[in-house]
Amino acid sequence: MALSRDQMAIRVARELQDGYYVNLGIGIPTLVANHVPEGMDVMLQSENGLLGMGPFPTEDQVDPDLINAGKQLVTTAKGASIFSSAESFAMIRGGKVDLTVLGAFEVDVHGNIASWMIPGKLIKGMGGAMDLVAGADNIVVMMTHADKYGNSKLLPQCNLPLTGAGCITQVLTDLAYVEIRDGKFHLVERAPGVSVEEIVEKTAGEMVVPDHVPEIQF
Amino acid sequence: MAGFDKVVNTYEEAMAGLEDGMTVIAGGFGICGIPENLINQIKKMGTKELTIISNNCGIDGFGLGVLLEDRQIKKMVSSYVGENKLFEEQLLSGQLEVELTPQGTLAEKMRAAGAGIPAFYTATGYGTDIGKGKDVREFNGRKYILEESIPGDFSIVKAWKADRYGNAIYRNTAMNFNPMAATAGKICVMEVEEIVEPGELDPMYIHTPGIYVDRLIQGTFEKRIEKRTVREG
C-alpha cells in the first residue's frame, strides 16, 4: 500500500536529530512537526523571520503580528527568536539550517527540482523555495511518486521550470525512499507491500535497485 | 522640537512628494506588518504608474490590494502574488507587470540598496529561469548569479514603537521586510502604533536606528488576519 500523508511524515521525521534547526515547506511537509520523536528537541524555522515556531494559538493567544511563512497564525516555542527577512535568509543561504523538507512537482536524476510553476496556469511565485534549495545542504523532497494522471514525477529531466539545479539528493514518495547520486535514482526503501517492480515501473528516470530493498517499518 | 524630530502629524504630510511613476518599497509579509494607513493615503492621492517592491500585493480590499482598484500599480516586484482576484485579472489582461523575485533575494536587494551595495552574487536561482541573462561567476567551485539591488524613491514601513527621532522597534513577525525596506528608499516614511520621547526606548533594543527614518507618524491599525488558524484551548 502506498504511504498515507502521515506515514510519509513519520518516515521523514526519522531524519531529524536532537538539536536540529528545521525548515518545513507548506503542505505535506508541515505534518513532519507532528511526528518529532519523544525527547528530541527540534526548532522549526519559518522564513518570514521566526526560529522556534510553536503550535497554532488558542483563541486567547491570537496575535495578528505572529504568523508563519504560510501566513497562518502561530505561537513561539520556548527559546524562540524573531528577526528580519534578510536575517532569515542569511541563515538559510549560509547553510545554517540542518534539514529542509519541501514538496515538488518533479525531481530528476540530476538532482534538479521543479516545484513552483506550471506554465499555462497562473504563476503565483516561488516565495522562499529557490533560496531554500540553493542554501540548504540537507534537503528531503516529499511528494507523491506519480501525479494524479499517473505520470511519474521522478524523471530523466525535469519538464517544468526549475526551482533549483543539482541540489536534491533525497526523495520520499508515497511508494519509496529514493536517493539521487551519479545521475541516477537509487531505491533505498519501499512502502510496505509495494513491489520493487511497481516502483521501477512508476519511475521514469533511471533507477538503480540493490538486491535487497527493505520495507519502511511502522 | 526640531533637529532630529521626525514626527509629522498628517498622512498628507507623510506621503508628500510621491509622484506618478515613482518606485515605492513597502515592508510587510502577506498582510502582517504592513503600513496600512500609508497605503490608504497613496490610494487617496491617486498616484499612478507606481512600481511597488513588496513581498506580496495584499489581498482584495486590504493592504496593497487597494491600489489595484484604481490601477495605480504599473509593476510589482514580489516573491509571491495572486492572493487577490483583482491582481490576477490585471496580470492576465496585461495591465499589470510582475517581476517575480525569490524571497531571500528580494530581502537582500533591499538590504543591499540601503547599504550602498549595487549588486551581489547569490546561488539562489542559478540554473533556473531567474538566472537567465544574469552574470554568472564561480567561487570555490560553486556557481552564483549577480543580482542588482533595488533602491526606491519612497520606503513605507510599519513598526510597533518609535521615539520621535525615529529609533524603532518591531513587534513579533510583523518585523519581516520592514527593517530592510526602511533603508532602501530615498525618503523613508514610518508609521507606528506608539510614538514615545527620545530616551524612553533602551538603545540596546532598537531594530531600526533613526538615521534611516525621514518621516514618522502614529496611526491606528486594523491588523487583519489572512489565515485564522486557531486550536482548541
Short mmCIF file of C-alpha atoms in Angstrom, two decimals, chain A residues 25-203:
data_model
loop_
_atom_site.label_atom_id
_atom_site.label_comp_id
_atom_site.label_asym_id
_atom_site.label_seq_id
_atom_site.Cartn_x
_atom_site.Cartn_y
_atom_site.Cartn_z
CA GLY A 25 7.68 23.74 3.50
CA ILE A 26 3.99 24.49 3.07
CA GLY A 27 1.67 21.47 2.60
CA ILE A 28 2.55 17.85 3.48
CA PRO A 29 5.98 18.79 4.95
CA THR A 30 4.27 20.65 7.83
CA LEU A 31 2.97 17.25 9.05
CA VAL A 32 6.54 16.29 9.98
CA ALA A 33 6.22 18.61 13.00
CA ASN A 34 3.58 16.27 14.46
CA HIS A 35 6.00 13.34 14.49
CA VAL A 36 9.11 14.68 16.21
CA PRO A 37 10.31 11.73 18.33
CA GLU A 38 9.68 11.93 22.06
CA GLY A 39 12.50 13.57 23.99
CA MET A 40 14.04 15.17 20.90
CA ASP A 41 14.47 18.93 20.69
CA VAL A 42 13.93 20.37 17.22
CA MET A 43 13.48 24.04 16.36
CA LEU A 44 11.33 24.99 13.40
CA GLN A 45 12.41 27.88 11.18
CA SER A 46 9.79 29.95 9.41
CA GLU A 47 11.35 32.04 6.67
CA ASN A 48 9.33 35.19 7.38
CA GLY A 49 11.60 35.60 10.41
CA LEU A 50 10.94 33.14 13.21
CA LEU A 51 13.17 30.43 14.66
CA GLY A 52 11.31 28.33 17.21
CA MET A 53 7.78 28.14 15.83
CA GLY A 54 5.13 26.86 18.21
CA PRO A 55 1.67 25.40 17.50
CA PHE A 56 -1.37 27.39 16.35
CA PRO A 57 -2.61 29.74 19.08
CA THR A 58 -5.67 29.17 21.21
CA GLU A 59 -8.37 31.82 20.79
CA ASP A 60 -6.98 33.92 23.66
CA GLN A 61 -3.41 33.69 22.30
CA VAL A 62 -4.29 35.03 18.84
CA ASP A 63 -1.80 37.70 17.75
CA PRO A 64 -2.06 39.13 14.20
CA ASP A 65 1.62 40.11 14.44
CA LEU A 66 2.73 36.49 14.79
CA ILE A 67 2.42 34.34 11.68
CA ASN A 68 4.40 31.68 9.82
CA ALA A 69 5.59 31.57 6.21
CA GLY A 70 2.21 30.12 5.20
CA LYS A 71 0.59 33.24 6.70
CA GLN A 72 -1.08 31.15 9.41
CA LEU A 73 -1.33 32.36 12.99
CA VAL A 74 1.28 30.63 15.17
CA THR A 75 2.92 30.93 18.58
CA THR A 76 6.54 30.99 19.65
CA ALA A 77 8.19 27.96 21.25
CA LYS A 78 10.42 28.29 24.30
CA GLY A 79 13.80 29.64 23.20
CA ALA A 80 12.45 31.21 20.02
CA SER A 81 13.94 34.21 18.28
CA ILE A 82 12.48 36.70 15.81
CA PHE A 83 14.38 38.59 13.13
CA SER A 84 14.08 40.28 9.76
CA SER A 85 13.58 38.55 6.41
CA ALA A 86 17.18 39.39 5.46
CA GLU A 87 18.47 37.71 8.62
CA SER A 88 16.17 34.77 7.99
CA PHE A 89 17.52 34.17 4.51
CA ALA A 90 21.07 34.83 5.68
CA MET A 91 20.81 31.76 7.91
CA ILE A 92 19.22 29.80 5.06
CA ARG A 93 21.72 30.96 2.45
CA GLY A 94 24.54 30.50 4.93
CA GLY A 95 23.71 26.80 5.24
CA LYS A 96 22.84 27.02 8.96
CA VAL A 97 19.51 25.18 8.71
CA ASP A 98 20.14 21.47 9.36
CA LEU A 99 17.22 19.98 7.45
CA THR A 100 14.82 21.36 4.87
CA VAL A 101 11.71 19.44 3.82
CA LEU A 102 9.71 20.59 0.83
CA GLY A 103 7.22 19.41 -1.75
CA ALA A 104 7.78 19.26 -5.51
CA PHE A 105 6.06 18.71 -8.88
CA GLU A 106 9.09 16.96 -10.36
CA VAL A 107 12.58 15.80 -9.45
CA ASP A 108 15.14 14.39 -11.88
CA VAL A 109 18.23 12.15 -11.85
CA HIS A 110 20.49 15.23 -11.86
CA GLY A 111 19.04 16.44 -8.58
CA ASN A 112 17.06 19.21 -10.26
CA ILE A 113 13.75 20.20 -8.69
CA ALA A 114 10.66 21.86 -10.16
CA SER A 115 8.19 23.00 -7.55
CA TRP A 116 6.93 26.50 -8.22
CA MET A 117 5.44 26.96 -11.65
CA ILE A 118 3.25 25.16 -14.17
CA PRO A 119 3.23 27.04 -17.48
CA GLY A 120 -0.28 27.91 -18.59
CA LYS A 121 -1.53 28.09 -15.03
CA LEU A 122 -1.44 31.31 -13.07
CA ILE A 123 2.04 31.93 -11.76
CA LYS A 124 1.96 32.90 -8.12
CA GLY A 125 5.65 32.97 -7.40
CA MET A 126 8.45 30.99 -5.82
CA GLY A 127 8.31 32.58 -2.37
CA GLY A 128 11.37 31.35 -0.49
CA ALA A 129 11.67 27.97 -2.25
CA MET A 130 14.55 28.94 -4.56
CA ASP A 131 16.53 30.33 -1.63
CA LEU A 132 15.87 27.22 0.45
CA VAL A 133 17.01 24.73 -2.19
CA ALA A 134 20.08 26.82 -3.03
CA GLY A 135 21.08 27.33 0.60
CA ALA A 136 20.41 24.01 2.29
CA ASP A 137 22.78 21.04 2.20
CA ASN A 138 20.33 18.54 3.64
CA ILE A 139 17.03 18.58 1.77
CA VAL A 140 14.31 15.94 1.71
CA VAL A 141 11.70 16.27 -1.03
CA MET A 142 8.31 14.88 -0.01
CA MET A 143 5.85 14.19 -2.80
CA THR A 144 3.66 11.57 -4.43
CA HIS A 145 5.53 9.23 -6.78
CA ALA A 146 3.17 9.96 -9.67
CA ASP A 147 0.81 12.83 -10.42
CA LYS A 148 -2.96 12.40 -10.38
CA TYR A 149 -2.90 11.23 -14.02
CA GLY A 150 -0.38 8.51 -13.14
CA ASN A 151 2.59 10.26 -14.72
CA SER A 152 5.90 9.73 -12.92
CA LYS A 153 7.30 12.69 -11.02
CA LEU A 154 10.80 11.13 -10.89
CA LEU A 155 12.17 11.98 -14.30
CA PRO A 156 15.28 11.73 -16.50
CA GLN A 157 14.98 15.52 -16.88
CA CYS A 158 12.51 17.94 -15.30
CA ASN A 159 9.98 19.32 -17.79
CA LEU A 160 8.73 22.20 -15.68
CA PRO A 161 10.73 25.36 -14.90
CA LEU A 162 13.30 24.61 -12.20
CA THR A 163 13.33 25.82 -8.63
CA GLY A 164 16.94 24.74 -8.26
CA ALA A 165 19.60 22.85 -10.20
CA GLY A 166 21.53 19.86 -8.86
CA CYS A 167 20.50 20.37 -5.26
CA ILE A 168 18.33 17.36 -4.37
CA THR A 169 19.74 14.08 -3.04
CA GLN A 170 16.82 12.58 -1.07
CA VAL A 171 13.20 11.99 -2.07
CA LEU A 172 10.48 10.38 -0.02
CA THR A 173 7.40 9.48 -2.03
CA ASP A 174 4.27 7.59 -1.09
CA LEU A 175 5.92 4.49 -2.62
CA ALA A 176 9.62 4.70 -1.85
CA TYR A 177 12.61 6.36 -0.29
CA VAL A 178 15.00 7.28 -3.07
CA GLU A 179 18.48 8.78 -3.13
CA ILE A 180 19.96 10.67 -6.08
CA ARG A 181 23.64 10.38 -6.98
CA ASP A 182 25.83 9.89 -10.04
CA GLY A 183 22.98 10.92 -12.33
CA LYS A 184 20.69 8.11 -11.19
CA PHE A 185 17.94 7.38 -8.72
CA HIS A 186 18.83 4.75 -6.13
CA LEU A 187 15.99 2.82 -4.49
CA VAL A 188 16.66 2.65 -0.74
CA GLU A 189 13.37 1.64 0.89
CA ARG A 190 9.88 0.80 -0.27
CA ALA A 191 6.42 1.29 1.20
CA PRO A 192 5.08 -1.85 2.93
CA GLY A 193 3.52 -4.20 0.38
CA VAL A 194 4.65 -2.19 -2.64
CA SER A 195 6.80 -4.21 -5.03
CA VAL A 196 10.12 -3.08 -6.45
CA GLU A 197 8.64 -3.71 -9.92
CA GLU A 198 5.79 -1.29 -9.30
CA ILE A 199 8.20 1.41 -8.09
CA VAL A 200 10.53 0.94 -11.06
CA GLU A 201 7.58 0.99 -13.44
CA LYS A 202 6.39 4.29 -11.96
CA THR A 203 9.84 5.89 -12.10
#
